[in-house]
mmCIF file of C-alpha atoms and ligand atoms in Angstrom:
data_model
loop_
_atom_site.group_PDB
_atom_site.id
_atom_site.type_symbol
_atom_site.label_atom_id
_atom_site.label_comp_id
_atom_site.label_asym_id
_atom_site.label_seq_id
_atom_site.Cartn_x
_atom_site.Cartn_y
_atom_site.Cartn_z
ATOM 1 C CA UNK A 15 -6.242 33.389 -13.122
ATOM 2 C CA UNK A 16 -2.520 32.514 -12.981
ATOM 3 C CA UNK A 17 -1.180 30.863 -9.831
ATOM 4 C CA UNK A 18 2.456 30.462 -8.844
ATOM 5 C CA UNK A 19 2.803 27.093 -7.103
ATOM 6 C CA UNK A 20 5.630 25.691 -4.996
ATOM 7 C CA UNK A 21 6.252 22.064 -3.967
ATOM 8 C CA UNK A 22 9.020 20.827 -1.639
ATOM 9 C CA UNK A 23 7.460 18.012 0.410
ATOM 10 C CA UNK A 24 10.079 15.348 -0.322
ATOM 11 C CA UNK A 25 13.076 15.269 -2.653
ATOM 12 C CA UNK A 26 11.895 17.466 -5.533
ATOM 13 C CA UNK A 27 12.151 21.262 -5.447
ATOM 14 C CA UNK A 28 9.462 22.415 -7.860
ATOM 15 C CA UNK A 29 7.711 25.568 -9.002
ATOM 16 C CA UNK A 30 5.102 26.168 -11.708
ATOM 17 C CA UNK A 31 2.655 28.711 -13.030
ATOM 18 C CA UNK A 32 -0.800 27.312 -13.811
ATOM 19 C CA UNK A 33 -3.717 29.098 -15.517
ATOM 20 C CA UNK A 34 -7.260 28.530 -14.223
ATOM 21 C CA UNK A 35 -6.302 25.220 -12.633
ATOM 22 C CA UNK A 36 -6.076 23.529 -16.013
ATOM 23 C CA UNK A 37 -3.200 24.852 -18.112
ATOM 24 C CA UNK A 38 0.524 24.651 -17.352
ATOM 25 C CA UNK A 39 2.312 27.881 -18.305
ATOM 26 C CA UNK A 40 5.591 26.648 -16.839
ATOM 27 C CA UNK A 41 6.768 23.763 -14.668
ATOM 28 C CA UNK A 42 10.263 23.398 -13.248
ATOM 29 C CA UNK A 43 11.327 20.351 -11.211
ATOM 30 C CA UNK A 44 14.765 20.048 -9.632
ATOM 31 C CA UNK A 45 15.177 16.471 -8.423
ATOM 32 C CA UNK A 46 17.601 15.315 -5.738
ATOM 33 C CA UNK A 47 17.080 11.659 -6.548
ATOM 34 C CA UNK A 48 20.693 10.974 -7.565
ATOM 35 C CA UNK A 49 22.104 12.306 -4.309
ATOM 36 C CA UNK A 50 19.638 10.366 -2.123
ATOM 37 C CA UNK A 51 20.270 7.281 -4.275
ATOM 38 C CA UNK A 52 23.748 7.060 -2.751
ATOM 39 C CA UNK A 53 22.134 6.402 0.636
ATOM 40 C CA UNK A 54 19.412 4.075 -0.653
ATOM 41 C CA UNK A 55 16.573 6.462 0.286
ATOM 42 C CA UNK A 56 15.685 10.050 1.084
ATOM 43 C CA UNK A 57 17.825 11.633 3.825
ATOM 44 C CA UNK A 58 15.558 14.328 5.308
ATOM 45 C CA UNK A 59 18.350 16.712 6.377
ATOM 46 C CA UNK A 60 19.927 16.620 2.935
ATOM 47 C CA UNK A 61 16.533 17.175 1.310
ATOM 48 C CA UNK A 62 15.880 20.333 3.376
ATOM 49 C CA UNK A 63 19.328 21.720 2.652
ATOM 50 C CA UNK A 64 19.031 21.197 -1.094
ATOM 51 C CA UNK A 65 15.560 22.788 -1.132
ATOM 52 C CA UNK A 66 17.027 25.892 0.537
ATOM 53 C CA UNK A 67 19.796 26.022 -2.067
ATOM 54 C CA UNK A 68 17.514 25.518 -5.066
ATOM 55 C CA UNK A 69 14.193 27.150 -4.302
ATOM 56 C CA UNK A 70 14.924 30.735 -5.329
ATOM 57 C CA UNK A 71 16.348 29.723 -8.711
ATOM 58 C CA UNK A 72 13.558 27.204 -9.389
ATOM 59 C CA UNK A 73 10.810 29.751 -8.623
ATOM 60 C CA UNK A 74 12.586 32.437 -10.640
ATOM 61 C CA UNK A 75 12.780 30.111 -13.656
ATOM 62 C CA UNK A 76 9.125 29.087 -13.406
ATOM 63 C CA UNK A 77 8.011 32.730 -13.289
ATOM 64 C CA UNK A 78 10.334 33.734 -16.124
ATOM 65 C CA UNK A 79 9.264 30.858 -18.427
ATOM 66 C CA UNK A 80 5.619 31.805 -17.845
ATOM 67 C CA UNK A 81 6.315 35.457 -18.651
ATOM 68 C CA UNK A 82 5.381 36.478 -15.123
ATOM 69 C CA UNK A 83 6.848 38.092 -12.040
ATOM 70 C CA UNK A 84 5.588 37.458 -8.534
ATOM 71 C CA UNK A 85 3.747 40.802 -8.838
ATOM 72 C CA UNK A 86 1.789 39.746 -11.917
ATOM 73 C CA UNK A 87 0.484 36.347 -10.715
ATOM 74 C CA UNK A 88 -2.847 36.206 -8.892
ATOM 75 C CA UNK A 89 -1.890 33.994 -5.937
ATOM 76 C CA UNK A 90 0.855 31.853 -4.423
ATOM 77 C CA UNK A 91 -0.014 28.206 -3.696
ATOM 78 C CA UNK A 92 2.236 25.902 -1.708
ATOM 79 C CA UNK A 93 2.286 22.302 -0.476
ATOM 80 C CA UNK A 94 1.888 22.614 3.295
ATOM 81 C CA UNK A 95 1.214 18.925 4.217
ATOM 82 C CA UNK A 96 1.890 16.023 4.378
ATOM 83 C CA UNK A 97 5.588 15.296 3.871
ATOM 84 C CA UNK A 98 9.014 15.693 5.457
ATOM 85 C CA UNK A 99 8.578 18.553 7.879
ATOM 86 C CA UNK A 100 11.946 20.220 7.235
ATOM 87 C CA UNK A 101 11.425 19.971 3.484
ATOM 88 C CA UNK A 102 7.858 21.332 3.642
ATOM 89 C CA UNK A 103 8.958 24.273 5.787
ATOM 90 C CA UNK A 104 11.323 25.516 3.084
ATOM 91 C CA UNK A 105 8.519 25.803 0.529
ATOM 92 C CA UNK A 106 5.989 27.187 3.002
ATOM 93 C CA UNK A 107 8.309 29.884 4.292
ATOM 94 C CA UNK A 108 9.420 30.868 0.798
ATOM 95 C CA UNK A 109 5.797 31.095 -0.349
ATOM 96 C CA UNK A 110 4.868 33.149 2.704
ATOM 97 C CA UNK A 111 7.671 35.594 1.955
ATOM 98 C CA UNK A 112 6.567 36.003 -1.659
ATOM 99 C CA UNK A 113 2.883 36.368 -0.782
ATOM 100 C CA UNK A 114 3.645 38.968 1.874
ATOM 101 C CA UNK A 115 6.023 40.983 -0.304
ATOM 102 C CA UNK A 116 3.765 40.963 -3.374
ATOM 103 C CA UNK A 117 0.487 41.196 -1.408
ATOM 104 C CA UNK A 118 -0.955 38.029 -2.946
ATOM 105 C CA UNK A 119 -3.324 35.461 -1.432
ATOM 106 C CA UNK A 120 -1.452 32.500 0.065
ATOM 107 C CA UNK A 121 -3.089 29.140 -0.718
ATOM 108 C CA UNK A 122 -2.014 26.055 1.268
ATOM 109 C CA UNK A 123 -2.448 22.788 -0.653
ATOM 110 C CA UNK A 124 -2.574 19.187 0.559
ATOM 111 C CA UNK A 125 0.020 17.172 -1.376
ATOM 112 C CA UNK A 126 -2.302 14.243 -2.136
ATOM 113 C CA UNK A 127 -5.060 16.566 -3.352
ATOM 114 C CA UNK A 128 -2.381 17.916 -5.675
ATOM 115 C CA UNK A 129 -1.563 14.446 -7.011
ATOM 116 C CA UNK A 130 -5.226 13.927 -7.929
ATOM 117 C CA UNK A 131 -5.404 17.405 -9.489
ATOM 118 C CA UNK A 132 -2.494 16.550 -11.822
ATOM 119 C CA UNK A 133 -5.191 14.891 -13.920
ATOM 120 C CA UNK A 134 -7.074 18.197 -14.379
ATOM 121 C CA UNK A 135 -4.033 19.503 -16.247
ATOM 122 C CA UNK A 136 -4.330 16.979 -19.057
ATOM 123 C CA UNK A 137 -7.992 15.951 -19.082
ATOM 124 C CA UNK A 138 -10.258 19.010 -19.578
ATOM 125 C CA UNK A 139 -13.304 16.748 -19.449
ATOM 126 C CA UNK A 140 -12.482 15.409 -15.979
ATOM 127 C CA UNK A 141 -14.713 16.841 -13.256
ATOM 128 C CA UNK A 142 -15.667 15.426 -9.843
ATOM 129 C CA UNK A 143 -17.287 13.274 -8.604
ATOM 130 C CA UNK A 144 -14.980 10.331 -9.259
ATOM 131 C CA UNK A 145 -13.130 7.605 -7.387
ATOM 132 C CA UNK A 146 -9.412 8.227 -6.879
ATOM 133 C CA UNK A 147 -6.622 5.750 -6.277
ATOM 134 C CA UNK A 148 -3.664 7.613 -4.791
ATOM 135 C CA UNK A 149 -0.478 5.558 -4.672
ATOM 136 C CA UNK A 150 2.681 7.382 -3.656
ATOM 137 C CA UNK A 151 5.825 6.783 -1.616
ATOM 138 C CA UNK A 152 4.100 7.610 1.651
ATOM 139 C CA UNK A 153 0.391 6.942 1.045
ATOM 140 C CA UNK A 154 -2.035 4.502 -0.553
ATOM 141 C CA UNK A 155 -5.649 5.612 -0.459
ATOM 142 C CA UNK A 156 -8.884 4.902 -2.247
ATOM 143 C CA UNK A 157 -10.722 8.221 -2.069
ATOM 144 C CA UNK A 158 -14.117 9.474 -3.099
ATOM 145 C CA UNK A 159 -13.549 12.867 -4.718
ATOM 146 C CA UNK A 160 -16.997 14.336 -4.142
ATOM 147 C CA UNK A 161 -16.074 17.809 -5.327
ATOM 148 C CA UNK A 162 -12.867 19.759 -6.066
ATOM 149 C CA UNK A 163 -12.215 20.251 -2.347
ATOM 150 C CA UNK A 164 -14.345 17.512 -0.796
ATOM 151 C CA UNK A 165 -13.033 14.032 -0.128
ATOM 152 C CA UNK A 166 -13.913 10.842 1.701
ATOM 153 C CA UNK A 167 -11.227 8.221 2.289
ATOM 154 C CA UNK A 168 -12.783 4.788 1.997
ATOM 155 C CA UNK A 169 -9.708 2.565 1.935
ATOM 156 C CA UNK A 170 -6.084 2.868 2.905
ATOM 157 C CA UNK A 171 -3.008 0.785 3.553
ATOM 158 C CA UNK A 172 -2.704 -0.657 7.028
ATOM 159 C CA UNK A 173 1.091 -0.653 6.869
ATOM 160 C CA UNK A 174 3.454 0.177 3.990
ATOM 161 C CA UNK A 175 2.398 2.487 1.174
ATOM 162 C CA UNK A 176 2.587 0.961 -2.315
ATOM 163 C CA UNK A 177 5.667 3.029 -3.241
ATOM 164 C CA UNK A 178 7.345 2.144 0.033
ATOM 165 C CA UNK A 179 6.757 -1.556 -0.655
ATOM 166 C CA UNK A 180 8.307 -1.177 -4.124
ATOM 167 C CA UNK A 181 11.287 0.682 -2.657
ATOM 168 C CA UNK A 182 11.867 -1.835 0.155
ATOM 169 C CA UNK A 183 11.473 -4.882 -2.101
ATOM 170 C CA UNK A 184 13.882 -3.328 -4.600
ATOM 171 C CA UNK A 185 16.361 -2.572 -1.856
ATOM 172 C CA UNK A 186 16.282 -6.204 -0.689
ATOM 173 C CA UNK A 187 16.920 -7.234 -4.290
ATOM 174 C CA UNK A 188 19.938 -4.925 -4.439
ATOM 175 C CA UNK A 189 18.332 -2.583 -6.980
ATOM 176 C CA UNK A 190 19.006 1.185 -6.942
ATOM 177 C CA UNK A 191 16.704 3.843 -5.412
ATOM 178 C CA UNK A 192 13.970 4.734 -6.296
ATOM 179 C CA UNK A 193 13.060 1.078 -6.211
ATOM 180 C CA UNK A 194 9.721 1.424 -7.964
ATOM 181 C CA UNK A 195 11.442 2.684 -11.075
ATOM 182 C CA UNK A 196 14.098 -0.071 -10.918
ATOM 183 C CA UNK A 197 11.495 -2.824 -10.571
ATOM 184 C CA UNK A 198 9.401 -1.333 -13.370
ATOM 185 C CA UNK A 199 12.437 -1.349 -15.696
ATOM 186 C CA UNK A 200 13.051 -5.058 -15.054
ATOM 187 C CA UNK A 201 9.464 -6.297 -15.404
ATOM 188 C CA UNK A 202 9.221 -6.473 -19.235
ATOM 189 C CA UNK A 203 11.904 -9.200 -19.210
ATOM 190 C CA UNK A 204 10.275 -11.182 -16.396
ATOM 191 C CA UNK A 205 7.507 -13.729 -15.982
ATOM 192 C CA UNK A 206 4.821 -12.374 -13.621
ATOM 193 C CA UNK A 207 3.736 -15.944 -12.736
ATOM 194 C CA UNK A 208 7.236 -17.137 -11.834
ATOM 195 C CA UNK A 209 6.788 -16.489 -8.105
ATOM 196 C CA UNK A 210 3.522 -16.963 -6.299
ATOM 197 C CA UNK A 211 3.562 -14.069 -3.816
ATOM 198 C CA UNK A 212 0.920 -13.700 -1.090
ATOM 199 C CA UNK A 213 -2.098 -11.408 -1.358
ATOM 200 C CA UNK A 214 -2.248 -10.305 2.292
ATOM 201 C CA UNK A 215 -5.618 -10.504 3.973
ATOM 202 C CA UNK A 216 -6.871 -7.455 5.867
ATOM 203 C CA UNK A 217 -9.632 -7.950 8.381
ATOM 204 C CA UNK A 218 -12.260 -5.335 9.143
ATOM 205 C CA UNK A 219 -12.576 -3.443 5.863
ATOM 206 C CA UNK A 220 -12.632 -4.878 2.346
ATOM 207 C CA UNK A 221 -11.351 -1.524 1.029
ATOM 208 C CA UNK A 222 -8.144 -1.438 3.102
ATOM 209 C CA UNK A 223 -4.985 -3.128 1.897
ATOM 210 C CA UNK A 224 -1.663 -4.286 3.282
ATOM 211 C CA UNK A 225 1.693 -4.531 1.554
ATOM 212 C CA UNK A 226 4.116 -5.410 4.329
ATOM 213 C CA UNK A 227 3.542 -9.184 4.028
ATOM 214 C CA UNK A 228 4.220 -9.006 0.318
ATOM 215 C CA UNK A 229 7.390 -7.018 0.876
ATOM 216 C CA UNK A 230 8.523 -9.484 3.592
ATOM 217 C CA UNK A 231 7.917 -12.389 1.212
ATOM 218 C CA UNK A 232 10.349 -10.821 -1.267
ATOM 219 C CA UNK A 233 12.898 -10.084 1.474
ATOM 220 C CA UNK A 234 12.692 -13.729 2.658
ATOM 221 C CA UNK A 235 13.066 -15.112 -0.862
ATOM 222 C CA UNK A 236 16.179 -12.995 -1.388
ATOM 223 C CA UNK A 237 17.721 -13.951 1.974
ATOM 224 C CA UNK A 238 17.013 -17.666 1.543
ATOM 225 C CA UNK A 239 18.540 -17.649 -1.919
ATOM 226 C CA UNK A 240 21.593 -15.793 -0.611
ATOM 227 C CA UNK A 241 22.084 -18.307 2.215
ATOM 228 C CA UNK A 242 22.017 -21.164 -0.273
ATOM 229 C CA UNK A 243 24.395 -19.295 -2.580
ATOM 230 C CA UNK A 244 21.750 -19.200 -5.304
ATOM 231 C CA UNK A 245 20.980 -16.279 -7.574
ATOM 232 C CA UNK A 246 17.334 -15.324 -7.984
ATOM 233 C CA UNK A 247 16.004 -14.427 -11.437
ATOM 234 C CA UNK A 248 15.612 -10.688 -10.698
ATOM 235 C CA UNK A 249 13.347 -9.896 -13.653
ATOM 236 C CA UNK A 250 10.954 -12.729 -12.734
ATOM 237 C CA UNK A 251 10.794 -11.570 -9.116
ATOM 238 C CA UNK A 252 10.299 -7.932 -10.165
ATOM 239 C CA UNK A 253 7.513 -8.897 -12.571
ATOM 240 C CA UNK A 254 5.818 -11.142 -9.992
ATOM 241 C CA UNK A 255 5.967 -8.413 -7.344
ATOM 242 C CA UNK A 256 4.619 -5.691 -9.653
ATOM 243 C CA UNK A 257 1.892 -8.042 -10.845
ATOM 244 C CA UNK A 258 0.754 -8.809 -7.287
ATOM 245 C CA UNK A 259 0.742 -5.117 -6.233
ATOM 246 C CA UNK A 260 -1.215 -4.162 -9.365
ATOM 247 C CA UNK A 261 -3.618 -7.031 -8.755
ATOM 248 C CA UNK A 262 -4.343 -5.934 -5.159
ATOM 249 C CA UNK A 263 -4.765 -2.249 -6.052
ATOM 250 C CA UNK A 264 -6.946 -2.856 -9.101
ATOM 251 C CA UNK A 265 -9.145 -5.421 -7.351
ATOM 252 C CA UNK A 266 -9.800 -3.141 -4.373
ATOM 253 C CA UNK A 267 -10.439 -0.060 -6.478
ATOM 254 C CA UNK A 268 -12.801 -1.821 -8.877
ATOM 255 C CA UNK A 269 -14.750 -3.431 -6.057
ATOM 256 C CA UNK A 270 -15.189 -0.042 -4.357
ATOM 257 C CA UNK A 271 -16.186 1.644 -7.636
ATOM 258 C CA UNK A 272 -18.848 -0.984 -8.330
ATOM 259 C CA UNK A 273 -20.236 -0.876 -4.800
ATOM 260 C CA UNK A 274 -20.399 2.933 -4.734
ATOM 261 C CA UNK A 275 -21.541 3.263 -8.359
ATOM 262 C CA UNK A 276 -18.582 5.249 -9.681
ATOM 263 C CA UNK A 277 -18.132 5.121 -13.452
ATOM 264 C CA UNK A 278 -14.879 7.112 -13.391
ATOM 265 C CA UNK A 279 -11.590 6.109 -11.748
ATOM 266 C CA UNK A 280 -8.582 8.432 -11.528
ATOM 267 C CA UNK A 281 -5.055 7.318 -10.667
ATOM 268 C CA UNK A 282 -2.562 9.580 -8.917
ATOM 269 C CA UNK A 283 0.872 9.573 -7.271
ATOM 270 C CA UNK A 284 4.335 8.279 -8.125
ATOM 271 C CA UNK A 285 3.299 4.616 -8.364
ATOM 272 C CA UNK A 286 0.681 5.466 -11.002
ATOM 273 C CA UNK A 287 3.689 5.581 -13.370
ATOM 274 C CA UNK A 288 4.045 1.815 -12.935
ATOM 275 C CA UNK A 289 3.520 0.091 -16.266
ATOM 276 C CA UNK A 290 2.048 -3.109 -14.794
ATOM 277 C CA UNK A 291 -0.477 -1.156 -12.707
ATOM 278 C CA UNK A 292 -1.452 1.039 -15.667
ATOM 279 C CA UNK A 293 -1.997 -1.991 -17.898
ATOM 280 C CA UNK A 294 -3.956 -3.902 -15.267
ATOM 281 C CA UNK A 295 -6.195 -0.902 -14.494
ATOM 282 C CA UNK A 296 -6.853 -0.441 -18.221
ATOM 283 C CA UNK A 297 -7.837 -4.109 -18.526
ATOM 284 C CA UNK A 298 -10.215 -4.226 -15.561
ATOM 285 C CA UNK A 299 -11.785 -0.818 -16.242
ATOM 286 C CA UNK A 300 -12.211 -1.784 -19.911
ATOM 287 C CA UNK A 301 -14.014 -4.995 -18.916
ATOM 288 C CA UNK A 302 -16.410 -3.044 -16.668
ATOM 289 C CA UNK A 303 -16.905 -0.082 -19.035
ATOM 290 C CA UNK A 304 -15.469 2.302 -16.434
ATOM 291 C CA UNK A 305 -13.641 5.438 -17.637
ATOM 292 C CA UNK A 306 -10.048 5.440 -16.449
ATOM 293 C CA UNK A 307 -7.835 8.514 -16.198
ATOM 294 C CA UNK A 308 -4.097 7.892 -15.999
ATOM 295 C CA UNK A 309 -1.846 10.910 -15.527
ATOM 296 C CA UNK A 310 0.971 11.224 -18.106
ATOM 297 C CA UNK A 311 4.282 9.967 -16.718
ATOM 298 C CA UNK A 312 5.572 13.544 -16.440
ATOM 299 C CA UNK A 313 2.814 14.356 -13.914
ATOM 300 C CA UNK A 314 2.838 11.136 -11.843
ATOM 301 C CA UNK A 315 5.763 12.089 -9.617
ATOM 302 C CA UNK A 316 6.074 15.203 -7.484
ATOM 303 C CA UNK A 317 5.736 18.500 -9.346
ATOM 304 C CA UNK A 318 4.366 21.970 -8.621
ATOM 305 C CA UNK A 319 1.942 22.171 -11.554
ATOM 306 C CA UNK A 320 -0.399 19.793 -9.726
ATOM 307 C CA UNK A 321 -0.246 22.096 -6.679
ATOM 308 C CA UNK A 322 -1.169 25.039 -8.900
ATOM 309 C CA UNK A 323 -4.119 23.078 -10.310
ATOM 310 C CA UNK A 324 -5.485 22.192 -6.877
ATOM 311 C CA UNK A 325 -4.567 25.644 -5.535
ATOM 312 C CA UNK A 326 -6.935 27.198 -8.065
ATOM 313 C CA UNK A 327 -9.892 25.215 -6.711
ATOM 314 C CA UNK A 328 -8.856 25.851 -3.091
ATOM 315 C CA UNK A 329 -8.755 29.577 -3.812
ATOM 316 C CA UNK A 330 -12.174 29.457 -5.517
ATOM 317 C CA UNK A 331 -13.554 28.116 -2.235
ATOM 318 C CA UNK A 332 -11.788 30.849 -0.251
ATOM 319 C CA UNK A 333 -9.332 28.483 1.424
ATOM 320 C CA UNK A 334 -6.454 30.905 1.928
ATOM 321 C CA UNK A 335 -3.994 31.172 4.826
ATOM 322 C CA UNK A 336 -2.404 33.957 6.822
ATOM 323 C CA UNK A 337 1.213 34.461 7.739
ATOM 324 C CA UNK A 338 0.799 32.077 10.671
ATOM 325 C CA UNK A 339 0.478 29.113 8.261
ATOM 326 C CA UNK A 340 2.590 26.194 9.421
ATOM 327 C CA UNK A 341 3.607 23.020 7.635
ATOM 328 C CA UNK A 342 2.419 19.612 8.910
ATOM 329 C CA UNK A 343 4.150 16.287 8.393
ATOM 330 C CA UNK A 344 0.821 14.454 8.682
ATOM 331 C CA UNK A 345 -2.639 15.567 7.680
ATOM 332 C CA UNK A 346 -5.714 13.759 6.410
ATOM 333 C CA UNK A 347 -6.817 14.609 2.873
ATOM 334 C CA UNK A 348 -10.328 15.575 3.998
ATOM 335 C CA UNK A 349 -9.142 18.301 6.391
ATOM 336 C CA UNK A 350 -8.656 21.997 5.623
ATOM 337 C CA UNK A 351 -5.692 24.072 6.854
HETATM 338 O O1 KG4 B 412 4.269 10.604 -5.428
HETATM 339 P P1 KG4 B 412 5.722 10.413 -5.309
HETATM 340 O O2 KG4 B 412 6.607 10.963 -6.387
HETATM 341 O O3 KG4 B 412 6.239 10.994 -3.947
HETATM 342 C C1 KG4 B 412 5.488 10.911 -2.790
HETATM 343 O O4 KG4 B 412 4.555 11.736 -2.625
HETATM 344 O O5 KG4 B 412 5.756 9.956 -2.022
HETATM 345 O O6 KG4 B 412 5.957 8.847 -5.177
HETATM 346 C C2 KG4 B 412 7.230 8.301 -5.042
HETATM 347 C C3 KG4 B 412 7.112 6.797 -5.072
HETATM 348 C C4 KG4 B 412 8.420 6.077 -4.762
HETATM 349 O O7 KG4 B 412 8.168 5.097 -3.790
HETATM 350 C C5 KG4 B 412 8.786 5.460 -6.090
HETATM 351 O O8 KG4 B 412 9.510 4.241 -5.975
HETATM 352 C C6 KG4 B 412 7.437 5.212 -6.716
HETATM 353 O O9 KG4 B 412 6.694 6.360 -6.366
HETATM 354 N N1 KG4 B 412 7.510 5.091 -8.175
HETATM 355 C C7 KG4 B 412 7.196 3.964 -8.830
HETATM 356 C C8 KG4 B 412 7.420 4.227 -10.204
HETATM 357 N N2 KG4 B 412 7.880 5.508 -10.327
HETATM 358 C C9 KG4 B 412 7.913 6.022 -9.064
HETATM 359 N N3 KG4 B 412 6.726 2.788 -8.386
HETATM 360 C C10 KG4 B 412 6.496 1.831 -9.289
HETATM 361 N N4 KG4 B 412 6.713 1.993 -10.630
HETATM 362 C C11 KG4 B 412 7.168 3.167 -11.128
HETATM 363 N N5 KG4 B 412 7.362 3.324 -12.445
HETATM 364 ZN ZN1 ZN B 413 3.978 12.877 -4.020
#
């Protein structure tokens, strides 16, 4: 079964054709990152406008590279939540038009489910249940993936998402957007022990985390140094920050896995590209004999192939939508459309 998938929840216009949820036939990603970089972050109005300009060509290319037309695929899957509402609406409306014209099932997909499903595209042996750590620009969740379309969130950030914390810390340091990438580039030259950054305490749930205190600590260090006319060693600060974030995420995920008896951990989302986090997760999972699945860098960030992978399993369960499908800026991962 070949599914055409469309993703436009943030600043990437993407389309892909995926076979049986596991094999990428084509994957096209048009990124707007350079344009948003000028403003230091994603400008929602610009994102929507660029999606409108790009979407037809991106979908056309994905179909063509897969040797398909919209009439020969079996279904159209689309990211319908969560994300920037104007950006999501472009993809949803385009997908609705295609599904209606070609008389194909329309499959709405939750963006974070898609991030997890990116792993199905490169690890044929990976099947639920497993414990997922989703770390993106807007979300940080520890999730039990009970089945392909069944989830239970057990931990989440109380404030900033991991990617957001990277982006804000980088911005304070004067590094270009996206900040996570800039910090990651600097870390190999830095000493992760140079700065002792706080590990914020969260009361109530040992699975929840908080990153805003950590981000504020970096902002304060930068401001204090600036006031004194001093220059901070950027690589040391970047390495210390990445080390602390990786430490918090790995500690929480491992503790949850041990308590709930999961022997498989799967990483997902843009921040799973972070080299410090990947290394730390490999170390701690290795020590505990837990199998760790890390998506290849090409599938960590936003793409449509992951939406096609998850769309396949949504369709298997009969989760299709009608022409009244709407996009939602916010939606929990354990809810259906
Ligand atoms: O999953 P994603 O592409 O988009 C959302 O769904 O939000 O995640 C984007 C986030 C950004 O905050 C970006 O700075 C972060 O992922 N990111 C990284 C790295 N690459 C992307 N953070 C740390 N290290 C990286 N190598
Ligand atoms: Zn994403």
